[in-house]
Short mmCIF file of C-alpha atoms in Angstrom, two decimals:
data_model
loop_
_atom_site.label_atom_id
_atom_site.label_comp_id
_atom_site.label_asym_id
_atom_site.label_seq_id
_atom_site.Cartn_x
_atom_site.Cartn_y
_atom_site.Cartn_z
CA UNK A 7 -3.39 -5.61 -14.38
CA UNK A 8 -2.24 -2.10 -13.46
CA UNK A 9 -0.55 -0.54 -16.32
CA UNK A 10 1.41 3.20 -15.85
CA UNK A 11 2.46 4.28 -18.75
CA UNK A 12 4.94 6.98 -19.50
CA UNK A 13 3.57 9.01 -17.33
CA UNK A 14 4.87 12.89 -16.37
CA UNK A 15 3.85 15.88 -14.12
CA UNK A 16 4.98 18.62 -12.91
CA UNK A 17 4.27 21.69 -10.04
CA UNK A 18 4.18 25.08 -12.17
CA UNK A 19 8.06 25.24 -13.58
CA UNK A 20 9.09 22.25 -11.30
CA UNK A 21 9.39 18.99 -13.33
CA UNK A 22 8.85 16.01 -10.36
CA UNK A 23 7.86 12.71 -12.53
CA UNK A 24 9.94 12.14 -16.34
CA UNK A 25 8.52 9.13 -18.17
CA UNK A 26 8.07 6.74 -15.93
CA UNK A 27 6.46 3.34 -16.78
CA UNK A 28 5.48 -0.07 -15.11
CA UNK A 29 2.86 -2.54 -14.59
CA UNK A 30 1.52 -4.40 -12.05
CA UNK A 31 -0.11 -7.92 -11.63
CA UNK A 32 -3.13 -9.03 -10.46
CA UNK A 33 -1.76 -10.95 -7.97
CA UNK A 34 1.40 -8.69 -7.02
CA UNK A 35 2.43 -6.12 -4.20
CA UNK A 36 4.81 -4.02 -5.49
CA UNK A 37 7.05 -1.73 -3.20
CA UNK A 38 8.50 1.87 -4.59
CA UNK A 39 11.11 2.73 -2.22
CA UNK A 40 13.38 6.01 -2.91
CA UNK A 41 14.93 9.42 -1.70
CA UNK A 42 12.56 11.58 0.24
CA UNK A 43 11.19 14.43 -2.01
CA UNK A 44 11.30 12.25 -5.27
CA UNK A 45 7.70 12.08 -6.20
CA UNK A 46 6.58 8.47 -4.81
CA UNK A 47 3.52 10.11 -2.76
CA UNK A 48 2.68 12.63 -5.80
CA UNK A 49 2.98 9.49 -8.55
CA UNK A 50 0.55 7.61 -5.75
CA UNK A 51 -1.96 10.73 -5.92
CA UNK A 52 -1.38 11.03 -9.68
CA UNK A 53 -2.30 7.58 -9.97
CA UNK A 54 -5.47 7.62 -7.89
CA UNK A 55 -6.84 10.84 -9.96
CA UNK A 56 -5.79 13.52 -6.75
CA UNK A 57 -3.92 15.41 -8.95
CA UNK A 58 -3.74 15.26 -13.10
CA UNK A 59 -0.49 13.92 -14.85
CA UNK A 60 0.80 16.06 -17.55
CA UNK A 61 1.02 13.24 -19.70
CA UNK A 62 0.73 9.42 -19.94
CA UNK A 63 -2.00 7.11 -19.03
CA UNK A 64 -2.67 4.95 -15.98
CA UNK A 65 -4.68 1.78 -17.20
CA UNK A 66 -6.67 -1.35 -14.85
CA UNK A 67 -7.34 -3.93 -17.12
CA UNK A 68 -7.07 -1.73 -20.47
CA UNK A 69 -9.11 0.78 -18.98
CA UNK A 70 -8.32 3.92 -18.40
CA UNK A 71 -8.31 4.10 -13.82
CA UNK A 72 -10.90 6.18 -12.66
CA UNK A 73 -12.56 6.45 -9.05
CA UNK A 74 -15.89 7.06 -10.57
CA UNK A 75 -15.77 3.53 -12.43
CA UNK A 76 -13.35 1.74 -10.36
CA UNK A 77 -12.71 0.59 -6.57
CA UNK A 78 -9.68 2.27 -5.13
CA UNK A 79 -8.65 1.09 -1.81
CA UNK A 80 -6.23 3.71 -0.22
CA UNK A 81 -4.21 3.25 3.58
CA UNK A 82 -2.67 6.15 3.95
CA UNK A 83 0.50 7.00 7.04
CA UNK A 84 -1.88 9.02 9.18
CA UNK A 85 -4.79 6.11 8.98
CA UNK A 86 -7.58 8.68 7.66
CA UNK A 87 -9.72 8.28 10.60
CA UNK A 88 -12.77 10.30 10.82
CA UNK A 89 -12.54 11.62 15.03
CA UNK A 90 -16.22 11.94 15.75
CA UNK A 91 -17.14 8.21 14.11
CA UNK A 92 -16.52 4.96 16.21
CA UNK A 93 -14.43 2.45 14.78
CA UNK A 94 -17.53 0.66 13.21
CA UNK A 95 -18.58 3.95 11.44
CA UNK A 96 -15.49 4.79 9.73
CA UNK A 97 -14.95 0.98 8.44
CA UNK A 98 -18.30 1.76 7.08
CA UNK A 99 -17.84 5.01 5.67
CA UNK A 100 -15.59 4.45 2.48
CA UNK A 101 -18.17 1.46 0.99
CA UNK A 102 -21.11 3.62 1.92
CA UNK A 103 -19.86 6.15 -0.22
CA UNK A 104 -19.80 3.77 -2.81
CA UNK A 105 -23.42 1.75 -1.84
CA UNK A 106 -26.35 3.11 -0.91
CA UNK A 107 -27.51 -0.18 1.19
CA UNK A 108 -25.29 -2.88 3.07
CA UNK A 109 -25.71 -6.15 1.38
CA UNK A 110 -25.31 -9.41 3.39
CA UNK A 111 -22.09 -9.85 1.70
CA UNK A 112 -20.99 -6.68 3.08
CA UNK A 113 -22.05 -7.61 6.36
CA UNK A 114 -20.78 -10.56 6.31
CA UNK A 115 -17.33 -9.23 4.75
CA UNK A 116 -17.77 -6.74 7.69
CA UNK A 117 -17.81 -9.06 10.82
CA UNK A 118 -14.88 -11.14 9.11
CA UNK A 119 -12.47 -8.36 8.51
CA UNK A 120 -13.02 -6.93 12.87
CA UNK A 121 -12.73 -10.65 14.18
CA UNK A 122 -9.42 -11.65 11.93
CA UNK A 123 -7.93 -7.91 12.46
CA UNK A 124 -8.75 -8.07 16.26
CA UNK A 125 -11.07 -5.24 16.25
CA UNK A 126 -14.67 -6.49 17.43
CA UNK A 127 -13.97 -5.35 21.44
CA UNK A 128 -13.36 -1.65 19.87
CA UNK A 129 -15.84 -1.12 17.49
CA UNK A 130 -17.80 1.55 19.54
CA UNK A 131 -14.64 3.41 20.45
CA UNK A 132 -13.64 6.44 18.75
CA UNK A 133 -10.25 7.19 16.69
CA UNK A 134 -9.18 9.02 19.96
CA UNK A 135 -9.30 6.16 22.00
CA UNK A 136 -7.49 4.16 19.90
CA UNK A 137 -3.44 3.06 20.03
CA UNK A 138 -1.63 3.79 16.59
CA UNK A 139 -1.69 -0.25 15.57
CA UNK A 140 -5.44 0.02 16.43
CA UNK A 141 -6.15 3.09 14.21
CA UNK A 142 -3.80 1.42 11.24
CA UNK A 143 -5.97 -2.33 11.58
CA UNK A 144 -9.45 0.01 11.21
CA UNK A 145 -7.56 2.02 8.45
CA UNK A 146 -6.64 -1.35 6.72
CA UNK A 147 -10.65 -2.64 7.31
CA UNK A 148 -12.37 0.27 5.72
CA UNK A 149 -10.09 -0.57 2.97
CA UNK A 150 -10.56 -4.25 2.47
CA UNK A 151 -14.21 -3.93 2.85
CA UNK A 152 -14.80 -1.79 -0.49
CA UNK A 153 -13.75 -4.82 -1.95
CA UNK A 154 -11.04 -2.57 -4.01
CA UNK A 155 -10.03 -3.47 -7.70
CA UNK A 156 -6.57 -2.52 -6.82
CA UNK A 157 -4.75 -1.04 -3.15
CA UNK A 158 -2.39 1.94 -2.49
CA UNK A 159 -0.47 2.38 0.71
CA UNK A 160 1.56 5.22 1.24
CA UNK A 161 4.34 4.53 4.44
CA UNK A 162 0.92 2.51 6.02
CA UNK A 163 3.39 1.36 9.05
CA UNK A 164 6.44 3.93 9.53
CA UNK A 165 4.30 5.45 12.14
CA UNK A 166 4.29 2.52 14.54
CA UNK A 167 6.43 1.05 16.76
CA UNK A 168 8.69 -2.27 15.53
CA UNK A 169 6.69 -4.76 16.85
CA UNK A 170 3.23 -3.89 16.00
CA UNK A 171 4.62 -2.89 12.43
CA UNK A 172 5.84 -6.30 12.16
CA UNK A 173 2.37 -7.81 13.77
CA UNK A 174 0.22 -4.84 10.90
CA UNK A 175 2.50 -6.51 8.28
CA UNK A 176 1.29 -9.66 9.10
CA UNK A 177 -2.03 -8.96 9.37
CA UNK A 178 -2.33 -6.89 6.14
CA UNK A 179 -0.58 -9.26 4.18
CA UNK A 180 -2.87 -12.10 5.33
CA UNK A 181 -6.11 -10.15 4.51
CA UNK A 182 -4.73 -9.72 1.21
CA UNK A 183 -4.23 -13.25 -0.08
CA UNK A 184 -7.68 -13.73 0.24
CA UNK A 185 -8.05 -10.39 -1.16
CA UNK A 186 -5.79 -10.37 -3.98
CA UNK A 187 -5.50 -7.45 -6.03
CA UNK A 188 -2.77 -4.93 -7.92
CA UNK A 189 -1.18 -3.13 -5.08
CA UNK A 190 1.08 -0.32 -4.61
CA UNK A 191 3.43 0.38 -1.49
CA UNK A 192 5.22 3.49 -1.12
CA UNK A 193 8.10 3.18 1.96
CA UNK A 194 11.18 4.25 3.18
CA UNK A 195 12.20 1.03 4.84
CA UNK A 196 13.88 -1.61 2.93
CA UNK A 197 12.87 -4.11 5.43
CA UNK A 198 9.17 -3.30 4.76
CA UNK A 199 9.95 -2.94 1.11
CA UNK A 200 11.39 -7.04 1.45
CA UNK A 201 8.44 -7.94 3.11
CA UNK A 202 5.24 -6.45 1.47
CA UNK A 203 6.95 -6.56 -1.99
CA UNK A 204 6.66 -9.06 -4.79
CA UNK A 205 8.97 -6.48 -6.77
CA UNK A 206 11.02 -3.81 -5.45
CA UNK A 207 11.02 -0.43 -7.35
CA UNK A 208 13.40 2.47 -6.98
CA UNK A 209 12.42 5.89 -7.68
CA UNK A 210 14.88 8.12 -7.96
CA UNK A 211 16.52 11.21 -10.15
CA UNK A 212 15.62 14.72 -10.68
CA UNK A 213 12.74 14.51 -12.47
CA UNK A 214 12.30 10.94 -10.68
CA UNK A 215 12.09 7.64 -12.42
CA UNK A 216 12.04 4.06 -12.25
CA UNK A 217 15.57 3.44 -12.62
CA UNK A 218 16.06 0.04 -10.84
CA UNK A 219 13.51 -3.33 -10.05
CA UNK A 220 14.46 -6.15 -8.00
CA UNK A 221 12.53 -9.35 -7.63
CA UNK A 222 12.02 -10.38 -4.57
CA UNK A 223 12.39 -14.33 -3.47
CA UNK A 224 11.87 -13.24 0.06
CA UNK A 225 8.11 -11.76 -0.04
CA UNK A 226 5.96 -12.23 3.64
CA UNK A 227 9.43 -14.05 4.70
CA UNK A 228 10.77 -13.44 8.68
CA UNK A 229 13.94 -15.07 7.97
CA UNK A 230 15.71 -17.25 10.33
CA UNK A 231 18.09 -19.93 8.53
CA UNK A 232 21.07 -18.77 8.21
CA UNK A 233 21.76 -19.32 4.55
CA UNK A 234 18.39 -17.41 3.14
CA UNK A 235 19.15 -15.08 5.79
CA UNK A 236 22.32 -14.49 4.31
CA UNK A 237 20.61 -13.87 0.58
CA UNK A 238 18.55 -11.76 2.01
CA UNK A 239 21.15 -9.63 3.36
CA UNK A 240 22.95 -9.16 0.36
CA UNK A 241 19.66 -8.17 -1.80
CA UNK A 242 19.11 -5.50 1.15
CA UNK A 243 22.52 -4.74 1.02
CA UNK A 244 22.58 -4.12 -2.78
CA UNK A 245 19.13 -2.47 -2.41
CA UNK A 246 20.70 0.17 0.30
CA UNK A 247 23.78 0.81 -1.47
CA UNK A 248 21.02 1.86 -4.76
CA UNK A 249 19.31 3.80 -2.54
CA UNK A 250 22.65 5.71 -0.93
CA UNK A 251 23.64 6.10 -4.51
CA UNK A 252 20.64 7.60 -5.67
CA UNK A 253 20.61 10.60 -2.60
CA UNK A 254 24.15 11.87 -4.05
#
């Protein structure tokens, strides 16, 4: 389980993060929606060791998070591509970082992550070549393949088009139920946030917080009868009315 606990920070005078606490499952997604400029990418980065919290602790499994003793997957909005490695290279590059040799397993891993994420015909192409759904699937591979403890995704899709979101949704979420592991999504769609989320977080005040979670009954749902549709409307309803609330 991921544990953040009253954690704080600041940028010289400017105080961004005030106390804010949560956990998350093993087997959860959980989405942080809010107001642009509220902290979600910093608390993401303060949470993967980028940049130090003034105070509070961030815990896996009672101990303390830490790159250099844990797996942190990371899909970040511009994919992280490296532009002179083909696809295969840069799926490799994150686990070779961590492993000096390639097990079988790895291989293995390897060859079942391009098939199922449709990326075996471009594995010698490079980033360049490559559409944006493309560049997020290989973004999404290197990821799954370190075998992470736990996942963060900061706005993974808002880049892409609606349908190949939709179809990267898909995908993503299918890798990760057989890849279950404490995840974090940071977006500014509430749609996304209903779909990826097990829980729905807002962030929001000056220093941000968490001041609002939803549970979500609709997680990796397309919805189309018309009386869960309806449900769903009103949680995204009530969900967008927080969120208009929150900007004033």
């Amino acid at each position: 389980m991921l544990e953040v606990k009253e954690v704080t920070l600041s940028f010289e005078t400017r105080p961004i993060l005030s106390s804010t606490s949560f956990s998350v499952q093993v087997n959860e997604v959980i989405a942080i929606i809010g107001p642009s400029g509220t902290g979600k990418s910093s608390l993401i980065k303060g949470m993967m060791g980028l940049i130090p919290f003034n105070h509070g602790e961030v815990l896996l499994n009672e101990a303390p998070l830490s790159p250099k003793t844990q797996t942190i997957g990371w899909i970040p909005q511009n994919y992280g591509l490296l532009p002179w490695q083909t696809v295969k290279q840069n799926i490799f590059s994150a686990v070779k970082l961590k492993q000096s040799k390639l097990s079988s397993e790895i291989m293995q891993h390897y060859h079942q992550l391009v098939l199922e994420l449709g990326l075996v015909e471009l594995e010698n192409l490079f980033p360049g070549q490559l559409s944006g759904g493309q560049a997020q699937r290989v973004s999404i591979a290197r990821a799954l393949l370190l075998d992470p403890n736990l996942l963060f995704l900061d706005e993974p899709f808002s880049a892409l088009d609606a349908l190949t979101r939709e179809k990267t949704q898909d995908l993503f979420v299918t890798q990760w139920q057989q890849q279950p592991v404490p995840t974090v999504v940071i977006t500014h769609d509430v749609d996304e946030a209903l779909f990826l989320g097990h829980r729905i977080f807002l962030l929001a005040g000056n220093p941000a917080t968490v001041s609002k979670i939803w549970e979500n009954p609709f997680w990796h749902q397309r919805i189309t009868q018309s009386e869960k549709l309806l449900e769903r409307f009103q949680l995204s309803d009530l969900i967008r009315e927080e969120l208009r609330h929150s900007c004033d």
